[in-house]
Amino acid sequence: MYSFTNDYSEGAHSRILNALLETNLEQTSGYSTDYHTEKAIELLKKKMDCEDVDIHLLVGGTQVNLTAISAFLRPHQAVIGTDTSHVNCHETGAIEATGHKVLTMKTDDGKLTPSLIQKVLDGHTDEHMVQPKLVYISNSTELGTIYIKSELEELHNCCIKNNLLLYLDGARLGTALVCEENDLTLADIAKLVDAFYIGGTKNGALFGEALVICNNELKEDFRYFIKQKGGLLAKGRLLGVQFEELFKDDLYFDIARHANKMAILLKNALKEKGYEFLTDSSTNQQFPILPNDIIKKLSEKYSFNIERVIDNSNTAIRLVTSWATNEANVLEFIEDLNSI
Amino acid sequence: MYSFTNDYSEGAHSRILNALLETNLEQTSGYSTDYHTEKAIELLKKKMDCEDVDIHLLVGGTQVNLTAISAFLRPHQAVIGTDTSHVNCHETGAIEATGHKVLTMKTDDGKLTPSLIQKVLDGHTDEHMVQPKLVYISNSTELGTIYIKSELEELHNCCIKNNLLLYLDGARLGTALVCEENDLTLADIAKLVDAFYIGGTKNGALFGEALVICNNELKEDFRYFIKQKGGLLAKGRLLGVQFEELFKDDLYFDIARHANKMAILLKNALKEKGYEFLTDSSTNQQFPILPNDIIKKLSEKYSFNIERVIDNSNTAIRLVTSWATNEANVLEFIEDLNSI
Amino acid sequence: MYSFTNDYSEGAHSRILNALLETNLEQTSGYSTDYHTEKAIELLKKKMDCEDVDIHLLVGGTQVNLTAISAFLRPHQAVIGTDTSHVNCHETGAIEATGHKVLTMKTDDGKLTPSLIQKVLDGHTDEHMVQPKLVYISNSTELGTIYIKSELEELHNCCIKNNLLLYLDGARLGTALVCEENDLTLADIAKLVDAFYIGGTKNGALFGEALVICNNELKEDFRYFIKQKGGLLAKGRLLGVQFEELFKDDLYFDIARHANKMAILLKNALKEKGYEFLTDSSTNQQFPILPNDIIKKLSEKYSFNIERVIDNSNTAIRLVTSWATNEANVLEFIEDLNSI
Amino acid sequence: MYSFTNDYSEGAHSRILNALLETNLEQTSGYSTDYHTEKAIELLKKKMDCEDVDIHLLVGGTQVNLTAISAFLRPHQAVIGTDTSHVNCHETGAIEATGHKVLTMKTDDGKLTPSLIQKVLDGHTDEHMVQPKLVYISNSTELGTIYIKSELEELHNCCIKNNLLLYLDGARLGTALVCEENDLTLADIAKLVDAFYIGGTKNGALFGEALVICNNELKEDFRYFIKQKGGLLAKGRLLGVQFEELFKDDLYFDIARHANKMAILLKNALKEKGYEFLTDSSTNQQFPILPNDIIKKLSEKYSFNIERVIDNSNTAIRLVTSWATNEANVLEFIEDLNSI
């Protein structure tokens, strides 16, 4: 059984593990005040060509989202997102648990637009309703799509105009930034959003997400929030060592490219067979719509998630590739598909 | 510079790292639904000779405390602890951030007693005050002391009698259970408390704490709380692999014994020099009271924390040893002490 | 200018004020432990023919909703409501501020059904999502419609089957229970829901809502929650005196009947003119769809709220009547309408 | 049985009731957007000789405290108060329920000082602890004592110096401002604190507290918080009418003077008998220490609260007077005392 279920099925890239081994017996101070964290942050700032950001390394994505969003908002303020956004439907109400409503708009492709945001604003006009304040987007989205530069600029302008904050969940930012249609850089993002995070867990690290706070007004006292929400790792160096390794050269992007390449192999093979897709993705999540009997057959040898029932005989599934996906297994999958 | 600052200055015990290396490319399901987690839980249950507990593996101590305590209490209920308890003064109000007051009593040795608990109960008699509900203790305590079996039984009985929950923070449970005065076993603890955790971070793991829920009424839906608070690790297998390694034989206890042995070397040397201690600890935290000039001299070669100013010329410091402490460095410290 | 804006534009029914005057200098104990509160609760229990409920008198509706719902739910549990439900869109995220997500379904008439509830349940299947637990309905609804007995029974059965709680917001319960289509009694409701409240503010009282907790498991320690949320009125007797007066005979229902009668006068006149309505309401909120120029004309003499833009030339407005609405003003409104 | 239990045993001053009667059938807009509220706020600003404050009228004290404090603080910030402060021990953890720790210092007289505040600050130095931010004081205090101008100035300076907010709970501000030792005015207070409230419930109103926000940075969006916490009264005019009546001339201060006068009668009589007091109060709460048999005897005819057990034979009780206290009953109490 080979798994295309997600991009966190394996441990870490071998270079990450080696770095952890090599630094294992160094004595460092705790709670991300160590040399490796400092070095990792320096490298990240260099990659995004920007010194004027605060960077914090945390363990996981839900933790980053809930810590950052609850720190950025006052009690009466709410999040605007799509109905498929991770904070809305896959984090067990973590944002609401910190006191904030998540306002959502339906979309086909998982992407927010200024006009969708405007609809939310139009519906929230006085103190009997929450005050929409933070726009949450994911890149790549939960449906594999990405934002191109002009789209992010439009969101940025919409937020400036309406006094909103723009927050980008980059759990899968690696594959977004190296996919074919992408024209964004880390430097662009740092200029266009108020805060975002660079996901490590789904791109080669054992765990770890780098939260980048770009808006000066959101920076103050942030370490208090990390600690209060239980996210300040005692051996914070583990995060530092991993991000140091991912960004001391282009490892982070190289392995994301591999993930995408594997995904495109799958995509092209499925397209050639004439199958439709739920969304047009060029990143490491593909959502082909397949006849149920094909799905049944494939699931004998491969594991993957069901995304959505389309009709009585067809279902959209989710195939996810990663830094660890073997090309041999991908080719075998394609062969199996063709031979059904 | 050698550090006695804490027990999380280094990475992990080499056996832990090897286990992570060996399992690295296995494909497993995420979020602690994997084989290694299952196996680790099985081993833990065996060690505590009890099948009837629920065990969850989480990343860090503050995370465990806030997740468990907020899950166990209703909104009007409060925690009873000592003024030195970790949840009261070193977690940035994490418990209060989930809505619950922490009621504290002053102690010299960091240990709660039934009579201290009774005083809190006597002061909280109606609905204009919070309802004290969960007794929080640490073993070993933040001051290095431990609870012996009869003391834990008394707390257990006090809690039963007053309809309170008993929760034990075991961030340093390893060193508590192998120290000289100890007469408790994991099995005893599982019988006497409603929930506790077995700390990995401070005893050989890269990170990880095993929360054990003994009281049936506290078990339901617990994974929801872990996810909501951002504590459900995507690659949960990392926790499983580590606890599997720590408990597949007696590694967990063996390395705790080493930590204590190093601490006792320090303690005895300091005692021989005639120094007093803030508390009588036989675990891996020692709190000698030293003249300030001695402290200044020692801090040229060794790092450690200041615990408390005693008077104008004397200060209590904290020396912490761990699985990673080198005997050579301990002996050098003693030599330096003797030669000052 | 005469106002049909809402049912809380005036003070209180004269009998309520008289009762407050007559009891003004009595010395009573505070915080709803007084004789009048006791008496009011006794009368309410008699009216609902049920001794086995707990009743608490609070000041306002949002306060009741947030206090009750946050007391009834565990942290990972969510509310199910319609998109128009008061807790979703007119309480500034009060429920989310206590940590709970509100899951909503779109409806035309503001009424939940078992099949809508089932859709929410189907979409929430594991610990990565909140756990739907409490079904929130209003009667009459925010759109003036009501639940008849068979509908409430179906909701009750659906909740029993799915281990859900059924909560009824009765801010406008008076007008619901005396309208033409109604076949429910207070006694029925007390049998079919887990908790509900009987609204006083919108039916003759200065303020005040009577929360009735029917489910034994939800009763414990409830006064703690009222106090913690700031809802325990020092001079609780004021609530007691008012509900005593409303329920010592049928004042509560008599004045609700008046409100409905005034509404039906408006409804019939509008219908005769051939106007459509947003919903079919026989209670004190009417939502006629009128040409914009008619609305403009009417608003010179009458105030009312705009409910929804229908198209370029038509808009649904909301006309609200109450215990205090003068028939003379209603007739004048109708005359003005006819003469436009 | 005559009650000295508290200052909210009766309804409202007759002038308040009359004002409610006279305005009862006026139609006004809801939620404190009415004419009477506007007028009351204007009068209050005039009394404190300050236009540059925001004033909000709420129903009760716990509601004001929790709404204001949770609006003013960021999630990691804490309150500094005395151990006897109302928010610490008589509001069922309302502040903690909004996520904030209350840090307390022991005092004899219920009054905070800069040196007590400094001790709290010294103990909270990094992000592993909450950040002390808001100083909570009551005037008069829970023990009947008051702050004179120089004391409030010192607290003000201490707060400025340490970047803290100063918040004054004025549940009993009326009696504080008219007592013999007082040298503060409403205008002084408005200059020296960041926010405070003027209590109506305990000084002649049916209910109602006027929150005054002096610090510009705390004003924004405050009505959202009132609504979210359930404190936005539908018939907000009721608050407006009451405060209008209390402050259109000096009724508020006149009736507070009566309360104090009654208290001083009690105080002098008790002093003459040679009894000691828990604190030296010149306001409407007196805490005489009486032999237990005297207390037993008195409680046959009078009700009052027990404050604290002093020793085996003596207990401090609390006698509270108010606008409604009859001089005849006070004199009878004194007579009874003298004749025991």
PDB file of N, CA, C and O in Angstrom, chain D residues 217-253:
ATOM      1  N   GLU D 217      -7.072  56.113  24.000  1.00  0.00           N
ATOM      2  CA  GLU D 217      -6.721  54.842  23.356  1.00  0.00           C
ATOM      3  C   GLU D 217      -7.653  53.697  23.744  1.00  0.00           C
ATOM      4  O   GLU D 217      -7.633  52.636  23.138  1.00  0.00           O
ATOM      5  N   LEU D 218      -8.455  53.920  24.768  1.00  0.00           N
ATOM      6  CA  LEU D 218      -9.346  52.855  25.238  1.00  0.00           C
ATOM      7  C   LEU D 218     -10.774  53.019  24.733  1.00  0.00           C
ATOM      8  O   LEU D 218     -11.642  52.204  25.013  1.00  0.00           O
ATOM      9  N   LYS D 219     -11.001  54.074  23.973  1.00  0.00           N
ATOM     10  CA  LYS D 219     -12.392  54.404  23.629  1.00  0.00           C
ATOM     11  C   LYS D 219     -12.948  53.642  22.426  1.00  0.00           C
ATOM     12  O   LYS D 219     -14.150  53.359  22.372  1.00  0.00           O
ATOM     13  N   GLU D 220     -12.084  53.324  21.497  1.00  0.00           N
ATOM     14  CA  GLU D 220     -12.542  52.839  20.192  1.00  0.00           C
ATOM     15  C   GLU D 220     -13.419  51.578  20.283  1.00  0.00           C
ATOM     16  O   GLU D 220     -13.054  50.607  20.950  1.00  0.00           O
ATOM     17  N   ASP D 221     -14.515  51.623  19.571  1.00  0.00           N
ATOM     18  CA  ASP D 221     -15.376  50.446  19.400  1.00  0.00           C
ATOM     19  C   ASP D 221     -15.960  49.902  20.689  1.00  0.00           C
ATOM     20  O   ASP D 221     -16.351  48.727  20.744  1.00  0.00           O
ATOM     21  N   PHE D 222     -16.045  50.727  21.745  1.00  0.00           N
ATOM     22  CA  PHE D 222     -16.439  50.156  23.026  1.00  0.00           C
ATOM     23  C   PHE D 222     -17.842  49.554  23.035  1.00  0.00           C
ATOM     24  O   PHE D 222     -18.112  48.578  23.747  1.00  0.00           O
ATOM     25  N   ARG D 223     -18.747  50.118  22.241  1.00  0.00           N
ATOM     26  CA  ARG D 223     -20.112  49.570  22.225  1.00  0.00           C
ATOM     27  C   ARG D 223     -20.141  48.110  21.736  1.00  0.00           C
ATOM     28  O   ARG D 223     -21.010  47.327  22.147  1.00  0.00           O
ATOM     29  N   TYR D 224     -19.210  47.740  20.897  1.00  0.00           N
ATOM     30  CA  TYR D 224     -19.127  46.324  20.492  1.00  0.00           C
ATOM     31  C   TYR D 224     -18.925  45.413  21.709  1.00  0.00           C
ATOM     32  O   TYR D 224     -19.501  44.331  21.786  1.00  0.00           O
ATOM     33  N   PHE D 225     -18.061  45.843  22.618  1.00  0.00           N
ATOM     34  CA  PHE D 225     -17.759  44.987  23.773  1.00  0.00           C
ATOM     35  C   PHE D 225     -18.974  44.868  24.687  1.00  0.00           C
ATOM     36  O   PHE D 225     -19.256  43.806  25.230  1.00  0.00           O
ATOM     37  N   ILE D 226     -19.691  46.007  24.860  1.00  0.00           N
ATOM     38  CA  ILE D 226     -20.885  45.967  25.710  1.00  0.00           C
ATOM     39  C   ILE D 226     -21.881  44.956  25.134  1.00  0.00           C
ATOM     40  O   ILE D 226     -22.419  44.113  25.856  1.00  0.00           O
ATOM     41  N   LYS D 227     -22.098  45.041  23.829  1.00  0.00           N
ATOM     42  CA  LYS D 227     -23.050  44.124  23.199  1.00  0.00           C
ATOM     43  C   LYS D 227     -22.561  42.676  23.319  1.00  0.00           C
ATOM     44  O   LYS D 227     -23.326  41.782  23.663  1.00  0.00           O
ATOM     45  N   GLN D 228     -21.301  42.450  23.010  1.00  0.00           N
ATOM     46  CA  GLN D 228     -20.774  41.083  23.006  1.00  0.00           C
ATOM     47  C   GLN D 228     -20.862  40.416  24.379  1.00  0.00           C
ATOM     48  O   GLN D 228     -21.068  39.214  24.481  1.00  0.00           O
ATOM     49  N   LYS D 229     -20.706  41.215  25.426  1.00  0.00           N
ATOM     50  CA  LYS D 229     -20.752  40.640  26.769  1.00  0.00           C
ATOM     51  C   LYS D 229     -22.171  40.604  27.319  1.00  0.00           C
ATOM     52  O   LYS D 229     -22.377  40.287  28.495  1.00  0.00           O
ATOM     53  N   GLY D 230     -23.160  40.961  26.515  1.00  0.00           N
ATOM     54  CA  GLY D 230     -24.542  40.863  26.975  1.00  0.00           C
ATOM     55  C   GLY D 230     -24.993  42.050  27.808  1.00  0.00           C
ATOM     56  O   GLY D 230     -25.998  41.971  28.503  1.00  0.00           O
ATOM     57  N   GLY D 231     -24.269  43.166  27.749  1.00  0.00           N
ATOM     58  CA  GLY D 231     -24.580  44.299  28.617  1.00  0.00           C
ATOM     59  C   GLY D 231     -25.300  45.452  27.951  1.00  0.00           C
ATOM     60  O   GLY D 231     -25.542  46.471  28.595  1.00  0.00           O
ATOM     61  N   LEU D 232     -25.643  45.312  26.668  1.00  0.00           N
ATOM     62  CA  LEU D 232     -26.318  46.428  25.982  1.00  0.00           C
ATOM     63  C   LEU D 232     -27.827  46.305  26.203  1.00  0.00           C
ATOM     64  O   LEU D 232     -28.504  45.500  25.564  1.00  0.00           O
ATOM     65  N   LEU D 233     -28.352  47.088  27.127  1.00  0.00           N
ATOM     66  CA  LEU D 233     -29.753  46.989  27.513  1.00  0.00           C
ATOM     67  C   LEU D 233     -30.649  47.447  26.367  1.00  0.00           C
ATOM     68  O   LEU D 233     -30.475  48.532  25.821  1.00  0.00           O
ATOM     69  N   ALA D 234     -31.645  46.626  25.996  1.00  0.00           N
ATOM     70  CA  ALA D 234     -32.551  46.998  24.908  1.00  0.00           C
ATOM     71  C   ALA D 234     -33.191  48.358  25.199  1.00  0.00           C
ATOM     72  O   ALA D 234     -33.128  49.275  24.397  1.00  0.00           O
ATOM     73  N   LYS D 235     -33.802  48.459  26.381  1.00  0.00           N
ATOM     74  CA  LYS D 235     -34.401  49.745  26.756  1.00  0.00           C
ATOM     75  C   LYS D 235     -33.367  50.573  27.511  1.00  0.00           C
ATOM     76  O   LYS D 235     -33.512  50.853  28.716  1.00  0.00           O
ATOM     77  N   GLY D 236     -32.322  50.960  26.791  1.00  0.00           N
ATOM     78  CA  GLY D 236     -31.208  51.688  27.390  1.00  0.00           C
ATOM     79  C   GLY D 236     -31.658  52.994  28.028  1.00  0.00           C
ATOM     80  O   GLY D 236     -31.028  53.495  28.959  1.00  0.00           O
ATOM     81  N   ARG D 237     -32.783  53.523  27.551  1.00  0.00           N
ATOM     82  CA  ARG D 237     -33.332  54.745  28.134  1.00  0.00           C
ATOM     83  C   ARG D 237     -33.493  54.647  29.641  1.00  0.00           C
ATOM     84  O   ARG D 237     -33.427  55.657  30.342  1.00  0.00           O
ATOM     85  N   LEU D 238     -33.749  53.422  30.156  1.00  0.00           N
ATOM     86  CA  LEU D 238     -33.941  53.257  31.598  1.00  0.00           C
ATOM     87  C   LEU D 238     -32.706  53.709  32.363  1.00  0.00           C
ATOM     88  O   LEU D 238     -32.798  54.273  33.455  1.00  0.00           O
ATOM     89  N   LEU D 239     -31.541  53.433  31.787  1.00  0.00           N
ATOM     90  CA  LEU D 239     -30.300  53.893  32.404  1.00  0.00           C
ATOM     91  C   LEU D 239     -30.172  55.403  32.262  1.00  0.00           C
ATOM     92  O   LEU D 239     -29.790  56.106  33.198  1.00  0.00           O
ATOM     93  N   GLY D 240     -30.511  55.889  31.085  1.00  0.00           N
ATOM     94  CA  GLY D 240     -30.423  57.321  30.837  1.00  0.00           C
ATOM     95  C   GLY D 240     -31.302  58.115  31.789  1.00  0.00           C
ATOM     96  O   GLY D 240     -30.851  59.074  32.426  1.00  0.00           O
ATOM     97  N   VAL D 241     -32.549  57.699  31.891  1.00  0.00           N
ATOM     98  CA  VAL D 241     -33.491  58.404  32.755  1.00  0.00           C
ATOM     99  C   VAL D 241     -32.990  58.443  34.198  1.00  0.00           C
ATOM    100  O   VAL D 241     -33.059  59.481  34.878  1.00  0.00           O
ATOM    101  N   GLN D 242     -32.452  57.342  34.675  1.00  0.00           N
ATOM    102  CA  GLN D 242     -31.991  57.280  36.061  1.00  0.00           C
ATOM    103  C   GLN D 242     -30.787  58.189  36.312  1.00  0.00           C
ATOM    104  O   GLN D 242     -30.739  58.922  37.298  1.00  0.00           O
ATOM    105  N   PHE D 243     -29.813  58.126  35.433  1.00  0.00           N
ATOM    106  CA  PHE D 243     -28.635  58.973  35.651  1.00  0.00           C
ATOM    107  C   PHE D 243     -28.943  60.462  35.423  1.00  0.00           C
ATOM    108  O   PHE D 243     -28.344  61.328  36.046  1.00  0.00           O
ATOM    109  N   GLU D 244     -29.874  60.700  34.513  1.00  0.00           N
ATOM    110  CA  GLU D 244     -30.334  62.082  34.319  1.00  0.00           C
ATOM    111  C   GLU D 244     -30.890  62.621  35.639  1.00  0.00           C
ATOM    112  O   GLU D 244     -30.544  63.722  36.073  1.00  0.00           O
ATOM    113  N   GLU D 245     -31.704  61.820  36.273  1.00  0.00           N
ATOM    114  CA  GLU D 245     -32.317  62.254  37.525  1.00  0.00           C
ATOM    115  C   GLU D 245     -31.261  62.407  38.632  1.00  0.00           C
ATOM    116  O   GLU D 245     -31.302  63.355  39.411  1.00  0.00           O
ATOM    117  N   LEU D 246     -30.331  61.482  38.685  1.00  0.00           N
ATOM    118  CA  LEU D 246     -29.316  61.514  39.752  1.00  0.00           C
ATOM    119  C   LEU D 246     -28.383  62.707  39.621  1.00  0.00           C
ATOM    120  O   LEU D 246     -27.859  63.201  40.621  1.00  0.00           O
ATOM    121  N   PHE D 247     -28.159  63.147  38.382  1.00  0.00           N
ATOM    122  CA  PHE D 247     -27.155  64.193  38.176  1.00  0.00           C
ATOM    123  C   PHE D 247     -27.697  65.509  37.629  1.00  0.00           C
ATOM    124  O   PHE D 247     -26.938  66.397  37.336  1.00  0.00           O
ATOM    125  N   LYS D 248     -29.029  65.618  37.499  1.00  0.00           N
ATOM    126  CA  LYS D 248     -29.514  66.906  36.994  1.00  0.00           C
ATOM    127  C   LYS D 248     -29.402  67.977  38.077  1.00  0.00           C
ATOM    128  O   LYS D 248     -29.365  69.161  37.796  1.00  0.00           O
ATOM    129  N   ASP D 249     -29.374  67.532  39.318  1.00  0.00           N
ATOM    130  CA  ASP D 249     -28.954  68.434  40.402  1.00  0.00           C
ATOM    131  C   ASP D 249     -28.001  67.590  41.244  1.00  0.00           C
ATOM    132  O   ASP D 249     -27.241  66.820  40.672  1.00  0.00           O
ATOM    133  N   ASP D 250     -28.036  67.700  42.540  1.00  0.00           N
ATOM    134  CA  ASP D 250     -27.050  66.941  43.318  1.00  0.00           C
ATOM    135  C   ASP D 250     -27.621  65.727  44.025  1.00  0.00           C
ATOM    136  O   ASP D 250     -27.090  65.289  45.049  1.00  0.00           O
ATOM    137  N   LEU D 251     -28.709  65.192  43.478  1.00  0.00           N
ATOM    138  CA  LEU D 251     -29.343  64.067  44.160  1.00  0.00           C
ATOM    139  C   LEU D 251     -28.329  62.961  44.491  1.00  0.00           C
ATOM    140  O   LEU D 251     -28.337  62.418  45.602  1.00  0.00           O
ATOM    141  N   TYR D 252     -27.472  62.642  43.527  1.00  0.00           N
ATOM    142  CA  TYR D 252     -26.499  61.554  43.730  1.00  0.00           C
ATOM    143  C   TYR D 252     -25.674  61.785  44.991  1.00  0.00           C
ATOM    144  O   TYR D 252     -25.474  60.864  45.795  1.00  0.00           O
ATOM    145  N   PHE D 253     -25.214  62.989  45.167  1.00  0.00           N
ATOM    146  CA  PHE D 253     -24.358  63.274  46.322  1.00  0.00           C
ATOM    147  C   PHE D 253     -25.181  63.445  47.599  1.00  0.00           C
ATOM    148  O   PHE D 253     -24.753  63.031  48.674  1.00  0.00           O
TER     149      PHE D 253
END
